[in-house]
Amino acid sequence: MAYSEKVIDHYENPRNVGKLDDNSKFVGTGMVGAPACGDVMRLQIQVNDNGVIEDAKFKTYGCGSAIASSSLLTEWVKGKNIEEAGQIRNTEIAQELALPPVKIHCSVLAEDAIKAAIRDVKDKQQKG
Amino acid sequence: MGLPIYLDYASTTPVDPEVADKMMQFLTPSGRFGNPASRSHVFGWEAESAVEDARGEVAKLIGADPREVVWTSGATEANNLAIKGCAHFNTRKGKHIITSNIEHKAVLDTCRQLEREGFEVTYLDPNAQGLILPEMVSSAIRDETTVVSIMHVNNELGTRNDIAAIGQICRDNKVFFHVDAAQSAGKTVIDVETMNVDMMSLSAHKIYGPKGIGALFVRRKPRVRIEAQMHGGGHERGMRSGTLPTHQIVGMGEAFRVANVVLPTESAKIARLRDRLWTGVSDMEEIYLNGSPNQSVPGIINISFAFVEGESLIMALRDLAVSSGSACTSASLEPSYVLRALGLNDEVAHSSIRFSIGRYTTEKDIDDTVSKVRHAVYKLRELSPLWDMFQDGVDLDQVEWAAH
């Protein structure tokens, strides 16, 4: 499997690896995938009162493309408000990383992860 | 960056330079290039004599008579010839075959083909260590059973079955016994007489011979009869037609001769390197040795690294030429059927690595491997949400995952 330079760069130097405090109502967590399928992504965002994503962290169990997709996504969502972040499409990730067809599912998973994280933070804030 | 460290000897080996030199003498106009089947001139006679010398070397390594060795294109063809040939010849007695779930695909797919032709096949499950026990075979034998095919050494795990005990059971029950010895010849002592083996598949390229050549041992006393799968000029006593590739055969003969000489010292050296590798990594948390620690060949060691994903592990270990527990040829990652048969779950099977050590492996290779493996696993676990959860005491089996 030949990886693109961008995938290798993200894989070698993943951005924003880590964990945010899931108990905070400003933090949304999206955990998607399954170990048996070979990918699990945990994407976390921290929003401010205006709904702008101030920080994003991830950890991914998966192939190089899955790690790169989630790493790239954390870079992209920082500074966006959650509505904009929810508009990011997997095709943009796949294109940026030049993912081959068999790895498109990694970008789909990343899109699912950010959406789940946004849902989570919205739920928390509605509950107050 | 130089070439990766080669730790995939169970996949194939380089040709021993001595072997290659010898092969070169049977190709060019100044060499002995004749057709071994040519009976009317010296070119043919010379080639035939070289082929027969090689046959003797192959026979010697397994305790057979040279007349019991049939040249094939490799172990895959030998497996096909043995199982199909013997099953087809003995359909009057019955159409039941016994094999195991962890055989090489060349055996499994051959059995699947026979199933399509109306044969019935019993696939034995190995025990948790990857061994097929003699009692598993004896309880599967029926009146209609004609062939039992069990591998000597498993290619992914290195586990070594008790062939002599299984052979005795087959002999007592008058069932033909085929052994795929592609991974064991030259790695452990073989004697087809004391082991009561009727047919044995052999390969050259696993023991420093060339690719494209192998052999099938077919017992003469008591006689084992097989139907040819390849028809033509009646070479190899009618069991396998086709002009004999003299240079390949000479290469296999020389490789087997060398293997016979070096076997005790080489396997001791490889066992030391294997122990060095395991000692170097075994203190890491959540890693598991697959297979049998005491009933195995030293050259193969299979380790699972929990909480890291297989493909990224291979990527992190790209300075090592090793095999992974998954066949990731397509979008759907297929975990190794061998590891699955041991009861490993898919994710552990995916993150398993087979290191196979051979003649040219050095202590430095092993030390470098240990440090690369430790670094890669540490790094990927830092990235792994599963490792986080495990550290926090979450039972991952209780989590409801959204399969995709």
Short mmCIF file of C-alpha atoms in Angstrom, two decimals:
data_model
loop_
_atom_site.label_atom_id
_atom_site.label_comp_id
_atom_site.label_asym_id
_atom_site.label_seq_id
_atom_site.Cartn_x
_atom_site.Cartn_y
_atom_site.Cartn_z
CA MET A 1 0.00 0.00 0.00
CA ALA A 2 1.57 3.24 -1.12
CA TYR A 3 0.57 6.22 0.98
CA SER A 4 0.60 9.82 -0.18
CA GLU A 5 3.16 12.19 1.30
CA LYS A 6 0.43 14.00 3.22
CA VAL A 7 -0.78 10.78 4.81
CA ILE A 8 2.75 9.89 5.81
CA ASP A 9 3.32 13.39 7.21
CA HIS A 10 0.20 13.20 9.40
CA TYR A 11 1.03 9.65 10.39
CA GLU A 12 4.60 10.52 11.34
CA ASN A 13 3.68 13.80 13.03
CA PRO A 14 0.07 13.55 14.07
CA ARG A 15 -1.42 16.91 15.11
CA ASN A 16 -3.53 17.41 18.21
CA VAL A 17 -3.19 13.99 19.73
CA GLY A 18 -4.78 13.76 23.14
CA LYS A 19 -7.83 13.94 25.28
CA LEU A 20 -10.13 16.69 26.51
CA ASP A 21 -12.22 16.64 29.66
CA ASP A 22 -15.34 14.79 28.69
CA ASN A 23 -17.14 16.00 31.82
CA SER A 24 -17.07 19.60 30.65
CA LYS A 25 -20.22 20.80 28.96
CA PHE A 26 -18.04 22.66 26.46
CA VAL A 27 -16.48 19.43 25.26
CA GLY A 28 -18.10 17.17 22.70
CA THR A 29 -16.84 13.66 22.05
CA GLY A 30 -17.40 11.63 18.93
CA MET A 31 -16.35 8.02 19.13
CA VAL A 32 -16.96 6.06 15.94
CA GLY A 33 -15.93 2.77 14.40
CA ALA A 34 -15.31 -0.61 15.95
CA PRO A 35 -12.16 -2.51 16.87
CA ALA A 36 -13.31 -5.51 14.84
CA CYS A 37 -13.49 -3.34 11.73
CA GLY A 38 -9.98 -2.10 12.29
CA ASP A 39 -10.78 1.56 12.99
CA VAL A 40 -11.87 3.44 16.09
CA MET A 41 -11.70 7.24 16.12
CA ARG A 42 -12.23 9.43 19.11
CA LEU A 43 -12.53 13.08 18.14
CA GLN A 44 -13.09 15.74 20.77
CA ILE A 45 -13.87 19.42 20.37
CA GLN A 46 -13.98 22.20 22.91
CA VAL A 47 -16.27 25.10 22.08
CA ASN A 48 -16.61 28.56 23.61
CA ASP A 49 -19.83 30.41 24.39
CA ASN A 50 -20.15 31.51 20.77
CA GLY A 51 -19.98 27.96 19.48
CA VAL A 52 -16.49 28.39 18.07
CA ILE A 53 -14.20 25.39 18.31
CA GLU A 54 -11.23 26.49 20.38
CA ASP A 55 -9.49 23.16 20.66
CA ALA A 56 -9.70 19.73 19.10
CA LYS A 57 -8.00 16.49 20.04
CA PHE A 58 -8.07 12.99 18.66
CA LYS A 59 -6.90 9.48 19.18
CA THR A 60 -7.28 6.88 16.49
CA TYR A 61 -6.86 3.15 16.36
CA GLY A 62 -6.59 2.41 12.69
CA CYS A 63 -4.48 2.39 9.58
CA GLY A 64 -2.28 5.27 8.46
CA SER A 65 -5.12 6.79 6.43
CA ALA A 66 -7.46 6.73 9.42
CA ILE A 67 -4.86 8.40 11.61
CA ALA A 68 -4.16 11.01 8.94
CA SER A 69 -7.87 11.69 8.31
CA SER A 70 -8.55 12.40 11.96
CA SER A 71 -5.36 14.38 12.43
CA LEU A 72 -6.19 16.58 9.43
CA LEU A 73 -9.73 17.08 10.62
CA THR A 74 -8.60 18.41 14.00
CA GLU A 75 -6.53 21.02 12.18
CA TRP A 76 -9.43 22.02 9.98
CA VAL A 77 -12.08 22.40 12.65
CA LYS A 78 -10.10 24.58 15.02
CA GLY A 79 -11.34 28.15 14.79
CA LYS A 80 -14.50 27.18 12.93
CA ASN A 81 -17.89 27.40 14.59
CA ILE A 82 -19.69 24.12 14.98
CA GLU A 83 -22.10 24.78 12.14
CA GLU A 84 -19.21 25.28 9.70
CA ALA A 85 -17.38 22.28 11.09
CA GLY A 86 -20.47 20.17 10.52
CA GLN A 87 -20.33 21.06 6.84
CA ILE A 88 -16.96 19.38 6.25
CA ARG A 89 -17.42 16.52 3.83
CA ASN A 90 -15.45 13.32 3.68
CA THR A 91 -14.68 13.97 0.01
CA GLU A 92 -12.68 17.06 0.99
CA ILE A 93 -10.60 15.02 3.41
CA ALA A 94 -10.10 12.24 0.88
CA GLN A 95 -9.05 14.74 -1.74
CA GLU A 96 -6.63 16.61 0.52
CA LEU A 97 -4.94 13.36 1.57
CA ALA A 98 -5.18 11.73 -1.87
CA LEU A 99 -6.74 8.65 -0.34
CA PRO A 100 -7.05 5.66 -2.66
CA PRO A 101 -10.57 4.20 -3.17
CA VAL A 102 -10.03 1.43 -0.59
CA LYS A 103 -9.30 4.07 2.06
CA ILE A 104 -12.27 6.35 1.44
CA HIS A 105 -14.01 4.78 4.44
CA CYS A 106 -11.37 6.39 6.67
CA SER A 107 -12.50 9.84 5.57
CA VAL A 108 -16.15 8.83 6.02
CA LEU A 109 -15.34 7.79 9.54
CA ALA A 110 -13.69 11.14 10.23
CA GLU A 111 -16.79 12.97 8.99
CA ASP A 112 -18.93 10.76 11.22
CA ALA A 113 -16.66 11.54 14.15
CA ILE A 114 -16.89 15.32 13.88
CA LYS A 115 -20.65 15.12 13.44
CA ALA A 116 -20.95 12.92 16.51
CA ALA A 117 -18.78 15.30 18.52
CA ILE A 118 -20.91 18.28 17.48
CA ARG A 119 -24.10 16.39 18.38
CA ASP A 120 -22.63 15.54 21.75
CA VAL A 121 -21.68 19.10 22.65
CA LYS A 122 -25.07 20.39 21.47
CA ASP A 123 -26.86 17.80 23.61
CA LYS A 124 -24.80 18.74 26.62
CA GLN A 125 -25.47 22.43 26.20
CA GLN A 126 -29.21 21.95 25.74
CA LYS A 127 -29.30 19.94 28.95
CA GLY A 128 -27.48 22.83 30.51
CA MET B 1 17.36 4.40 3.77
CA GLY B 2 18.73 0.93 3.17
CA LEU B 3 16.68 -2.18 2.68
CA PRO B 4 14.49 -3.32 5.54
CA ILE B 5 15.70 -6.05 7.86
CA TYR B 6 14.50 -9.30 6.32
CA LEU B 7 12.53 -11.31 8.86
CA ASP B 8 10.21 -13.11 6.47
CA TYR B 9 12.10 -16.36 5.87
CA ALA B 10 8.90 -18.38 6.24
CA SER B 11 7.63 -16.58 3.17
CA THR B 12 10.72 -17.24 1.10
CA THR B 13 14.49 -17.33 1.42
CA PRO B 14 17.28 -16.02 -0.76
CA VAL B 15 19.04 -18.68 -2.79
CA ASP B 16 22.24 -19.75 -1.10
CA PRO B 17 25.10 -18.46 -3.32
CA GLU B 18 26.59 -21.97 -3.48
CA VAL B 19 23.26 -23.23 -4.76
CA ALA B 20 23.05 -20.49 -7.37
CA ASP B 21 26.58 -21.29 -8.58
CA LYS B 22 25.63 -24.89 -9.07
CA MET B 23 22.44 -24.00 -10.92
CA MET B 24 24.40 -21.85 -13.34
CA GLN B 25 26.27 -24.94 -14.52
CA PHE B 26 23.09 -26.32 -16.08
CA LEU B 27 21.93 -23.51 -18.30
CA THR B 28 24.31 -22.13 -20.88
CA PRO B 29 25.86 -23.67 -24.01
CA SER B 30 29.04 -24.42 -22.06
CA GLY B 31 27.00 -25.97 -19.27
CA ARG B 32 25.10 -29.23 -18.96
CA PHE B 33 21.89 -27.90 -20.48
CA GLY B 34 20.55 -31.17 -21.91
CA ASN B 35 17.09 -32.59 -21.49
CA PRO B 36 17.27 -35.29 -18.80
CA ALA B 37 14.78 -37.33 -20.83
CA SER B 38 17.10 -37.48 -23.86
CA ARG B 39 18.44 -41.02 -23.86
CA SER B 40 20.49 -40.91 -27.01
CA HIS B 41 23.36 -38.56 -26.20
CA VAL B 42 25.69 -37.35 -23.50
CA PHE B 43 23.87 -34.03 -22.99
CA GLY B 44 20.82 -35.94 -21.82
CA TRP B 45 22.82 -38.43 -19.77
CA GLU B 46 24.67 -35.69 -17.89
CA ALA B 47 21.46 -33.86 -17.10
CA GLU B 48 19.78 -37.06 -16.01
CA SER B 49 22.63 -37.94 -13.71
CA ALA B 50 22.47 -34.47 -12.11
CA VAL B 51 18.70 -34.86 -11.63
CA GLU B 52 19.18 -38.25 -9.99
CA ASP B 53 21.88 -36.92 -7.66
CA ALA B 54 19.48 -34.20 -6.59
CA ARG B 55 16.71 -36.73 -6.13
CA GLY B 56 19.03 -38.62 -3.80
CA GLU B 57 19.71 -35.51 -1.71
CA VAL B 58 16.02 -34.70 -1.34
CA ALA B 59 15.24 -38.31 -0.43
CA LYS B 60 18.06 -38.36 2.12
CA LEU B 61 16.76 -35.35 4.04
CA ILE B 62 13.44 -37.07 4.70
CA GLY B 63 14.63 -40.68 5.00
CA ALA B 64 13.05 -41.79 1.73
CA ASP B 65 14.16 -43.88 -1.23
CA PRO B 66 15.10 -41.68 -4.24
CA ARG B 67 12.54 -43.58 -6.35
CA GLU B 68 9.85 -42.18 -4.07
CA VAL B 69 10.57 -38.54 -5.02
CA VAL B 70 8.47 -36.92 -7.77
CA TRP B 71 9.51 -33.47 -8.96
CA THR B 72 6.82 -30.80 -9.06
CA SER B 73 6.75 -27.04 -9.57
CA GLY B 74 6.56 -26.49 -5.82
CA ALA B 75 4.70 -27.47 -2.69
CA THR B 76 1.41 -26.12 -4.02
CA GLU B 77 1.50 -28.53 -6.93
CA ALA B 78 2.69 -31.33 -4.67
CA ASN B 79 -0.27 -30.74 -2.35
CA ASN B 80 -2.68 -30.77 -5.29
CA LEU B 81 -1.14 -33.90 -6.75
CA ALA B 82 -1.14 -35.77 -3.46
CA ILE B 83 -4.62 -34.95 -2.25
CA LYS B 84 -6.50 -34.95 -5.55
CA GLY B 85 -4.43 -37.79 -6.94
CA CYS B 86 -4.90 -40.05 -3.95
CA ALA B 87 -8.55 -39.13 -3.34
CA HIS B 88 -9.45 -39.75 -6.98
CA PHE B 89 -7.60 -43.05 -7.10
CA ASN B 90 -9.39 -44.39 -4.04
CA THR B 91 -12.99 -43.39 -4.66
CA ARG B 92 -14.04 -47.04 -4.55
CA LYS B 93 -13.15 -47.14 -0.88
CA GLY B 94 -14.81 -43.84 -0.09
CA LYS B 95 -14.90 -40.12 -0.60
CA HIS B 96 -14.07 -38.71 2.82
CA ILE B 97 -10.98 -36.59 3.52
CA ILE B 98 -9.68 -35.19 6.78
CA THR B 99 -7.58 -32.06 7.05
CA SER B 100 -7.31 -29.07 9.39
CA ASN B 101 -8.54 -25.50 9.36
CA ILE B 102 -5.04 -24.08 9.54
CA GLU B 103 -3.51 -25.78 6.53
CA HIS B 104 -1.95 -23.73 3.78
CA LYS B 105 -4.39 -22.50 1.14
CA ALA B 106 -2.90 -24.99 -1.32
CA VAL B 107 -4.37 -27.76 0.82
CA LEU B 108 -7.59 -26.00 1.79
CA ASP B 109 -8.49 -24.91 -1.72
CA THR B 110 -7.68 -28.35 -3.06
CA CYS B 111 -10.09 -29.81 -0.52
CA ARG B 112 -12.74 -27.24 -1.47
CA GLN B 113 -12.40 -28.32 -5.08
CA LEU B 114 -12.88 -31.96 -4.06
CA GLU B 115 -15.99 -30.93 -2.12
CA ARG B 116 -17.36 -29.41 -5.32
CA GLU B 117 -16.71 -32.77 -6.96
CA GLY B 118 -18.75 -34.58 -4.34
CA PHE B 119 -16.15 -35.50 -1.74
CA GLU B 120 -16.80 -34.84 1.92
CA VAL B 121 -14.11 -33.07 3.92
CA THR B 122 -13.71 -32.79 7.69
CA TYR B 123 -11.77 -29.71 8.76
CA LEU B 124 -10.28 -30.21 12.21
CA ASP B 125 -10.00 -27.23 14.55
CA PRO B 126 -6.61 -26.87 16.21
CA ASN B 127 -6.28 -26.51 19.96
CA ALA B 128 -5.61 -23.07 21.42
CA GLN B 129 -1.89 -23.48 20.76
CA GLY B 130 -2.45 -24.24 17.10
CA LEU B 131 -1.75 -27.96 17.28
CA ILE B 132 -3.69 -30.79 15.68
CA LEU B 133 -3.70 -33.59 18.21
CA PRO B 134 -3.58 -37.25 17.18
CA GLU B 135 -6.86 -37.98 18.97
CA MET B 136 -8.61 -35.31 16.89
CA VAL B 137 -7.60 -37.25 13.79
CA SER B 138 -8.53 -40.66 15.14
CA SER B 139 -12.00 -39.57 16.17
CA ALA B 140 -12.67 -38.11 12.71
CA ILE B 141 -11.68 -41.25 10.77
CA ARG B 142 -14.57 -43.23 9.25
CA ASP B 143 -14.84 -46.29 7.04
CA GLU B 144 -15.03 -44.07 3.95
CA THR B 145 -11.97 -41.97 4.85
CA THR B 146 -9.23 -42.28 2.25
CA VAL B 147 -6.85 -39.39 2.86
CA VAL B 148 -5.69 -37.47 5.92
CA SER B 149 -3.70 -34.32 5.14
CA ILE B 150 -2.05 -32.54 8.06
CA MET B 151 0.80 -30.05 7.86
CA HIS B 152 4.02 -30.72 9.74
CA VAL B 153 4.79 -27.11 10.69
CA ASN B 154 2.30 -24.27 10.47
CA ASN B 155 3.55 -21.38 8.35
CA GLU B 156 2.10 -18.61 10.51
CA LEU B 157 2.73 -20.00 13.97
CA GLY B 158 5.67 -22.34 13.61
CA THR B 159 3.82 -24.99 15.61
CA ARG B 160 4.96 -28.54 14.92
CA ASN B 161 2.40 -31.34 14.86
CA ASP B 162 3.21 -34.81 16.15
CA ILE B 163 3.37 -36.37 12.70
CA ALA B 164 4.62 -39.75 13.92
CA ALA B 165 1.62 -40.19 16.22
CA ILE B 166 -0.85 -39.12 13.53
CA GLY B 167 0.95 -41.36 11.02
CA GLN B 168 0.56 -44.36 13.29
CA ILE B 169 -3.18 -43.73 13.59
CA CYS B 170 -3.54 -43.48 9.82
CA ARG B 171 -1.52 -46.62 9.25
CA ASP B 172 -3.56 -48.56 11.82
CA ASN B 173 -6.76 -47.42 10.12
CA LYS B 174 -5.44 -48.05 6.58
CA VAL B 175 -5.90 -44.41 5.61
CA PHE B 176 -3.36 -42.63 3.40
CA PHE B 177 -1.46 -39.89 5.19
CA HIS B 178 -0.25 -36.78 3.40
CA VAL B 179 1.97 -34.20 5.09
CA ASP B 180 2.67 -30.70 3.85
CA ALA B 181 6.28 -30.27 4.92
CA ALA B 182 6.99 -27.02 3.09
CA GLN B 183 7.83 -25.30 6.39
CA SER B 184 9.54 -28.18 8.15
CA ALA B 185 12.02 -29.70 5.71
CA GLY B 186 15.46 -28.52 6.69
CA LYS B 187 14.10 -26.99 9.92
CA THR B 188 13.40 -30.12 11.92
CA VAL B 189 14.29 -33.78 11.56
CA ILE B 190 12.05 -35.75 9.21
CA ASP B 191 11.93 -39.50 8.71
CA VAL B 192 9.04 -40.68 6.57
CA GLU B 193 9.65 -44.27 7.72
CA THR B 194 9.33 -43.80 11.46
CA MET B 195 6.64 -41.17 10.93
CA ASN B 196 4.53 -43.48 8.75
CA VAL B 197 4.02 -40.80 6.13
CA ASP B 198 2.61 -41.90 2.75
CA MET B 199 2.97 -38.64 0.86
CA MET B 200 4.94 -35.52 1.70
CA SER B 201 5.05 -32.15 -0.07
CA LEU B 202 8.37 -30.32 -0.24
CA SER B 203 9.48 -26.93 -1.46
CA ALA B 204 12.94 -25.65 -2.39
CA HIS B 205 12.56 -21.92 -1.89
CA LYS B 206 11.83 -22.16 1.83
CA ILE B 207 15.30 -23.57 2.43
CA TYR B 208 17.60 -21.45 0.29
CA GLY B 209 16.81 -23.15 -3.00
CA PRO B 210 15.13 -21.57 -6.03
CA LYS B 211 11.44 -20.82 -6.44
CA GLY B 212 9.46 -22.87 -8.91
CA ILE B 213 10.61 -26.31 -7.82
CA GLY B 214 9.36 -28.77 -5.25
CA ALA B 215 8.73 -32.44 -4.84
CA LEU B 216 6.20 -34.94 -3.65
CA PHE B 217 7.30 -38.02 -1.77
CA VAL B 218 5.07 -40.95 -2.75
CA ARG B 219 5.61 -44.13 -0.73
CA ARG B 220 6.45 -47.36 -2.58
CA LYS B 221 6.10 -49.85 0.28
CA PRO B 222 3.25 -50.20 1.03
CA ARG B 223 2.52 -48.73 -2.33
CA VAL B 224 0.59 -45.49 -2.59
CA ARG B 225 -1.07 -44.94 -5.95
CA ILE B 226 -2.14 -41.56 -7.20
CA GLU B 227 -3.79 -40.30 -10.35
CA ALA B 228 -1.67 -37.90 -12.36
CA GLN B 229 -2.94 -34.34 -12.57
CA MET B 230 -0.61 -33.32 -15.38
CA HIS B 231 -0.59 -35.56 -18.44
CA GLY B 232 1.98 -35.71 -21.19
CA GLY B 233 5.27 -37.47 -21.81
CA GLY B 234 4.96 -39.79 -18.83
CA HIS B 235 7.85 -38.28 -16.87
CA GLU B 236 8.25 -39.08 -13.18
CA ARG B 237 6.80 -42.59 -13.51
CA GLY B 238 3.69 -41.16 -15.11
CA MET B 239 2.80 -39.19 -12.00
CA ARG B 240 3.86 -35.80 -13.31
CA SER B 241 4.59 -35.14 -16.95
CA GLY B 242 6.66 -32.22 -18.13
CA THR B 243 10.30 -31.71 -19.08
CA LEU B 244 12.37 -31.66 -15.91
CA PRO B 245 13.90 -28.24 -15.18
CA THR B 246 17.42 -29.49 -14.56
CA HIS B 247 18.83 -26.27 -13.10
CA GLN B 248 15.92 -25.92 -10.68
CA ILE B 249 16.18 -29.53 -9.62
CA VAL B 250 19.94 -29.25 -9.14
CA GLY B 251 19.31 -26.16 -7.01
CA MET B 252 16.79 -27.97 -4.86
CA GLY B 253 19.12 -30.94 -4.47
CA GLU B 254 22.01 -28.73 -3.40
CA ALA B 255 19.80 -26.74 -1.01
CA PHE B 256 18.58 -29.96 0.59
CA ARG B 257 22.13 -31.33 0.80
CA VAL B 258 23.30 -28.19 2.60
CA ALA B 259 20.25 -28.21 4.86
CA ASN B 260 21.01 -31.75 5.91
CA VAL B 261 24.57 -30.79 6.88
CA VAL B 262 23.79 -27.58 8.74
CA LEU B 263 20.45 -28.47 10.32
CA PRO B 264 21.60 -29.02 13.94
CA THR B 265 23.88 -25.97 14.17
CA GLU B 266 21.58 -23.73 12.18
CA SER B 267 18.48 -24.51 14.21
CA ALA B 268 20.41 -23.95 17.44
CA LYS B 269 21.56 -20.56 16.19
CA ILE B 270 18.08 -19.59 15.07
CA ALA B 271 16.62 -20.70 18.40
CA ARG B 272 19.05 -18.36 20.19
CA LEU B 273 18.00 -15.47 17.95
CA ARG B 274 14.32 -16.27 18.49
CA ASP B 275 14.84 -16.25 22.27
CA ARG B 276 16.73 -12.99 22.00
CA LEU B 277 13.82 -11.40 20.14
CA TRP B 278 11.22 -12.65 22.59
CA THR B 279 13.32 -11.65 25.62
CA GLY B 280 13.67 -8.21 24.12
CA VAL B 281 9.95 -7.54 23.87
CA SER B 282 8.25 -9.86 26.35
CA ASP B 283 8.24 -7.37 29.22
CA MET B 284 5.87 -5.09 27.29
CA GLU B 285 2.29 -5.00 28.53
CA GLU B 286 -0.49 -6.76 26.65
CA ILE B 287 1.54 -8.72 24.16
CA TYR B 288 0.93 -12.38 23.49
CA LEU B 289 2.88 -15.21 21.96
CA ASN B 290 0.73 -17.19 19.53
CA GLY B 291 1.32 -20.87 19.02
CA SER B 292 3.06 -23.46 21.10
CA PRO B 293 6.16 -22.46 23.06
CA ASN B 294 7.57 -25.98 23.22
CA GLN B 295 6.22 -27.78 20.16
CA SER B 296 7.47 -25.55 17.37
CA VAL B 297 10.31 -24.80 15.00
CA PRO B 298 12.61 -21.99 16.14
CA GLY B 299 12.46 -19.92 12.97
CA ILE B 300 8.91 -18.60 13.37
CA ILE B 301 7.60 -16.44 16.19
CA ASN B 302 4.14 -14.89 16.09
CA ILE B 303 3.28 -12.09 18.49
CA SER B 304 0.06 -10.15 19.04
CA PHE B 305 0.28 -6.54 20.15
CA ALA B 306 -3.05 -5.61 21.68
CA PHE B 307 -4.58 -2.14 21.23
CA VAL B 308 -2.64 -1.24 18.11
CA GLU B 309 -4.06 -1.69 14.64
CA GLY B 310 -2.34 -4.10 12.31
CA GLU B 311 -1.89 -2.03 9.20
CA SER B 312 -0.52 0.97 11.07
CA LEU B 313 1.79 -1.38 12.93
CA ILE B 314 3.14 -2.69 9.62
CA MET B 315 3.53 0.93 8.49
CA ALA B 316 5.41 1.81 11.65
CA LEU B 317 7.59 -1.24 11.15
CA ARG B 318 8.36 -0.52 7.54
CA ASP B 319 12.08 -0.91 8.23
CA LEU B 320 11.29 -4.56 8.92
CA ALA B 321 10.20 -7.07 6.32
CA VAL B 322 7.69 -9.09 8.33
CA SER B 323 4.23 -10.57 7.78
CA SER B 324 1.08 -9.34 9.46
CA GLY B 325 -1.89 -11.26 10.73
CA SER B 326 -4.12 -9.70 8.18
CA ALA B 327 -4.41 -9.98 4.48
CA CYS B 328 -5.21 -6.37 3.69
CA THR B 329 -5.56 -6.69 -0.04
CA SER B 330 -8.91 -5.00 -0.21
CA ALA B 331 -11.09 -2.52 1.63
CA SER B 332 -12.27 -5.23 3.96
CA LEU B 333 -9.35 -6.28 6.07
CA GLU B 334 -9.43 -10.04 6.46
CA PRO B 335 -7.82 -11.31 9.61
CA SER B 336 -5.67 -14.40 9.30
CA TYR B 337 -7.79 -17.54 9.29
CA VAL B 338 -5.07 -19.33 11.20
CA LEU B 339 -5.14 -16.89 14.11
CA ARG B 340 -8.93 -16.87 14.02
CA ALA B 341 -8.94 -20.66 14.26
CA LEU B 342 -6.98 -20.31 17.51
CA GLY B 343 -9.86 -18.27 18.88
CA LEU B 344 -8.18 -14.87 18.63
CA ASN B 345 -10.64 -12.06 18.03
CA ASP B 346 -10.34 -10.08 14.84
CA GLU B 347 -8.58 -7.05 16.24
CA VAL B 348 -5.91 -9.09 17.96
CA ALA B 349 -5.45 -11.16 14.81
CA HIS B 350 -4.98 -7.94 12.84
CA SER B 351 -2.30 -6.69 15.18
CA SER B 352 -0.24 -9.84 15.08
CA ILE B 353 3.16 -10.01 13.48
CA ARG B 354 5.01 -13.07 12.26
CA PHE B 355 8.76 -12.70 12.52
CA SER B 356 10.59 -15.48 10.73
CA ILE B 357 14.30 -15.86 11.25
CA GLY B 358 16.74 -17.61 8.95
CA ARG B 359 20.26 -18.41 7.87
CA TYR B 360 21.41 -14.83 7.32
CA THR B 361 19.79 -13.19 10.36
CA THR B 362 22.28 -11.57 12.75
CA GLU B 363 22.13 -10.59 16.41
CA LYS B 364 22.22 -6.97 15.32
CA ASP B 365 19.16 -7.56 13.12
CA ILE B 366 17.33 -8.87 16.16
CA ASP B 367 18.45 -6.05 18.44
CA ASP B 368 17.40 -3.44 15.89
CA THR B 369 14.09 -5.23 15.47
CA VAL B 370 13.44 -5.20 19.20
CA SER B 371 14.02 -1.46 19.44
CA LYS B 372 11.89 -0.69 16.38
CA VAL B 373 9.04 -2.83 17.64
CA ARG B 374 9.11 -1.26 21.10
CA HIS B 375 9.14 2.23 19.63
CA ALA B 376 6.31 1.52 17.17
CA VAL B 377 4.02 -0.11 19.71
CA TYR B 378 4.63 2.67 22.23
CA LYS B 379 3.89 5.34 19.65
CA LEU B 380 0.73 3.70 18.32
CA ARG B 381 -0.61 3.04 21.80
CA GLU B 382 -0.16 6.72 22.61
CA LEU B 383 -2.41 7.34 19.61
CA SER B 384 -4.91 4.62 20.44
CA PRO B 385 -8.24 5.41 22.12
CA LEU B 386 -8.52 1.71 22.92
CA TRP B 387 -5.29 1.79 24.90
CA ASP B 388 -6.63 4.84 26.80
CA MET B 389 -9.81 2.98 27.63
CA PHE B 390 -7.91 -0.11 28.68
CA GLN B 391 -5.72 2.00 30.98
CA ASP B 392 -8.89 3.51 32.45
CA GLY B 393 -10.19 0.04 33.19
CA VAL B 394 -12.91 -0.05 30.53
CA ASP B 395 -13.82 -3.55 29.38
CA LEU B 396 -13.75 -3.16 25.61
CA ASP B 397 -15.85 -6.26 25.10
CA GLN B 398 -18.73 -4.55 26.93
CA VAL B 399 -18.65 -1.45 24.75
CA GLU B 400 -21.33 -1.26 22.09
CA TRP B 401 -19.41 -0.46 18.96
CA ALA B 402 -21.01 0.87 15.83
CA ALA B 403 -19.75 -1.61 13.27
CA HIS B 404 -19.29 -0.08 9.85
#
